[in-house]
Coordinates of C-alpha atoms in Angstrom, one line a residue:
M18 CA 61.3 90.9 -76.8
K19 CA 61.4 94.1 -78.9
T20 CA 60.3 97.2 -77.2
Y21 CA 58.2 99.5 -79.5
Q22 CA 59.1 103.2 -79.5
R23 CA 56.5 104.5 -82.0
I24 CA 53.1 102.9 -81.9
L25 CA 50.3 103.9 -84.2
V26 CA 46.9 103.0 -82.9
A27 CA 44.1 102.9 -85.5
I28 CA 40.7 103.4 -83.9
D29 CA 37.1 103.8 -84.9
I30 CA 35.8 106.5 -82.6
Y31 CA 32.2 105.4 -83.4
S32 CA 32.9 101.8 -82.3
E33 CA 34.6 99.9 -79.5
Y34 CA 38.0 101.5 -79.5
D35 CA 38.6 101.3 -75.7
Q36 CA 40.0 97.7 -75.9
V37 CA 42.4 98.7 -78.7
L38 CA 43.7 101.7 -76.9
K39 CA 44.1 99.9 -73.6
R40 CA 46.1 97.1 -75.3
A41 CA 48.3 99.7 -77.0
L42 CA 48.9 101.5 -73.7
L43 CA 50.0 98.1 -72.1
V44 CA 52.5 97.6 -74.9
A45 CA 53.9 101.1 -74.8
K46 CA 56.4 102.3 -72.2
N47 CA 54.2 105.4 -71.8
A48 CA 51.5 107.3 -73.6
S49 CA 54.0 109.6 -75.4
H50 CA 55.0 106.6 -77.5
L51 CA 51.5 106.4 -79.0
S52 CA 50.0 108.1 -82.0
I53 CA 46.3 107.7 -82.7
V54 CA 44.6 107.8 -86.1
F55 CA 41.0 107.8 -87.1
V56 CA 40.4 107.9 -90.8
T57 CA 37.3 109.7 -92.1
L58 CA 35.9 108.2 -95.3
P59 CA 35.6 110.7 -98.2
T60 CA 32.0 109.6 -98.8
T61 CA 29.5 107.8 -96.7
Y62 CA 26.9 105.3 -98.1
F63 CA 23.5 104.8 -96.7
Q64 CA 21.8 101.5 -97.0
P65 CA 19.5 100.3 -98.5
Y66 CA 19.7 103.2 -101.0
I67 CA 23.5 103.1 -101.5
S68 CA 23.6 106.8 -102.2
A69 CA 26.9 108.5 -101.7
V70 CA 27.0 111.5 -99.4
G71 CA 29.9 113.9 -99.4
G72 CA 30.8 117.5 -99.1
D73 CA 29.4 119.3 -96.0
Y74 CA 28.2 116.0 -94.4
V75 CA 31.8 114.6 -94.5
A76 CA 33.1 117.9 -93.2
D77 CA 30.7 117.8 -90.3
I78 CA 31.7 114.2 -89.5
H79 CA 35.4 115.2 -89.7
K80 CA 34.8 118.1 -87.3
Q81 CA 33.0 115.9 -84.8
A82 CA 35.7 113.3 -85.1
K83 CA 38.4 115.9 -84.3
T84 CA 36.6 116.9 -81.2
R85 CA 36.3 113.3 -80.1
L86 CA 39.9 112.5 -80.9
D87 CA 41.1 115.5 -79.0
E88 CA 39.1 114.3 -75.9
I89 CA 40.6 110.8 -76.3
G90 CA 44.1 112.2 -76.5
Q91 CA 43.6 114.5 -73.5
T92 CA 42.1 111.7 -71.4
N93 CA 45.0 109.4 -72.1
N94 CA 47.9 111.9 -72.0
I95 CA 48.7 111.6 -75.7
P96 CA 50.1 114.8 -77.2
N97 CA 47.9 116.6 -79.6
K98 CA 50.6 116.6 -82.3
Q99 CA 50.3 112.7 -82.2
L100 CA 46.6 112.7 -83.1
Y101 CA 45.9 112.2 -86.8
L102 CA 42.6 112.6 -88.7
P103 CA 43.2 112.0 -92.4
I104 CA 40.4 111.7 -95.0
G105 CA 40.6 108.7 -97.4
N106 CA 40.8 105.0 -97.6
A107 CA 41.4 103.7 -94.1
A108 CA 44.1 101.1 -94.8
E109 CA 46.0 103.3 -97.2
E110 CA 46.0 106.2 -94.8
I111 CA 47.1 104.0 -91.9
H112 CA 50.0 102.6 -94.0
T113 CA 51.0 106.1 -95.2
L114 CA 50.9 107.5 -91.7
A115 CA 52.8 104.6 -90.2
N116 CA 55.6 105.1 -92.7
E117 CA 55.6 108.9 -92.2
I118 CA 56.0 108.7 -88.4
N119 CA 58.3 105.7 -88.6
A120 CA 56.0 103.6 -86.5
D121 CA 57.4 100.2 -85.5
L122 CA 54.0 98.8 -84.5
I123 CA 50.4 99.3 -85.7
V124 CA 47.6 98.4 -83.3
I125 CA 44.2 97.8 -84.8
G126 CA 40.9 96.3 -83.7
T127 CA 39.4 93.2 -85.3
H128 CA 35.9 91.6 -85.4
G129 CA 35.5 88.0 -84.5
R130 CA 32.9 86.7 -86.9
S131 CA 33.6 84.0 -89.6
G132 CA 35.8 83.9 -92.6
I133 CA 39.2 85.6 -92.8
K134 CA 37.9 89.0 -93.9
L135 CA 35.1 88.9 -91.3
L136 CA 37.5 87.6 -88.7
L137 CA 39.8 90.5 -89.1
G138 CA 37.5 93.0 -90.8
S139 CA 38.3 94.3 -94.2
T140 CA 40.3 97.3 -92.9
A141 CA 42.3 95.2 -90.5
N142 CA 43.0 92.6 -93.1
S143 CA 44.2 95.3 -95.6
V144 CA 46.4 96.9 -92.9
L145 CA 47.9 93.5 -91.9
H146 CA 48.8 92.5 -95.5
G147 CA 50.2 95.8 -96.6
A148 CA 52.1 97.0 -93.5
K149 CA 55.9 97.1 -93.3
Q150 CA 55.6 97.3 -89.5
D151 CA 54.5 94.7 -86.9
V152 CA 50.7 94.7 -86.5
L153 CA 48.9 93.8 -83.3
A154 CA 45.3 92.8 -84.0
V155 CA 43.2 93.2 -80.9
R156 CA 40.0 91.1 -81.0
L157 CA 37.0 93.2 -80.2
I158 CA 34.5 91.3 -78.1

């Protein structure tokens, strides 16, 4: 079996990321082989009004996410330089980063609902179908 040297772990810090990170740590020889990414969306939509919120609100979310991502990295002995927090479309940013760091595996969480998009989740589905790397989809329970 191929051993992975550079593993990109895509997490949602506001959701169940523990299972995804634990699985990635099992695959990696050690934590230094991991890079973690959380993508902040450039705008946020509130239901039922579907009004876009950007600017300072997104900057505040980005700042909070950085603090949380730093804590996750420190707790799991992942070097700070391997923590990424881009702003943009999640799947596109994950693909771009995976290529930039020469990742040979992307680990991402999935949602077990019904239908292919709901089974994988739209982000996981987009990552899977556009990745040049192997993708490990971890089912979130």
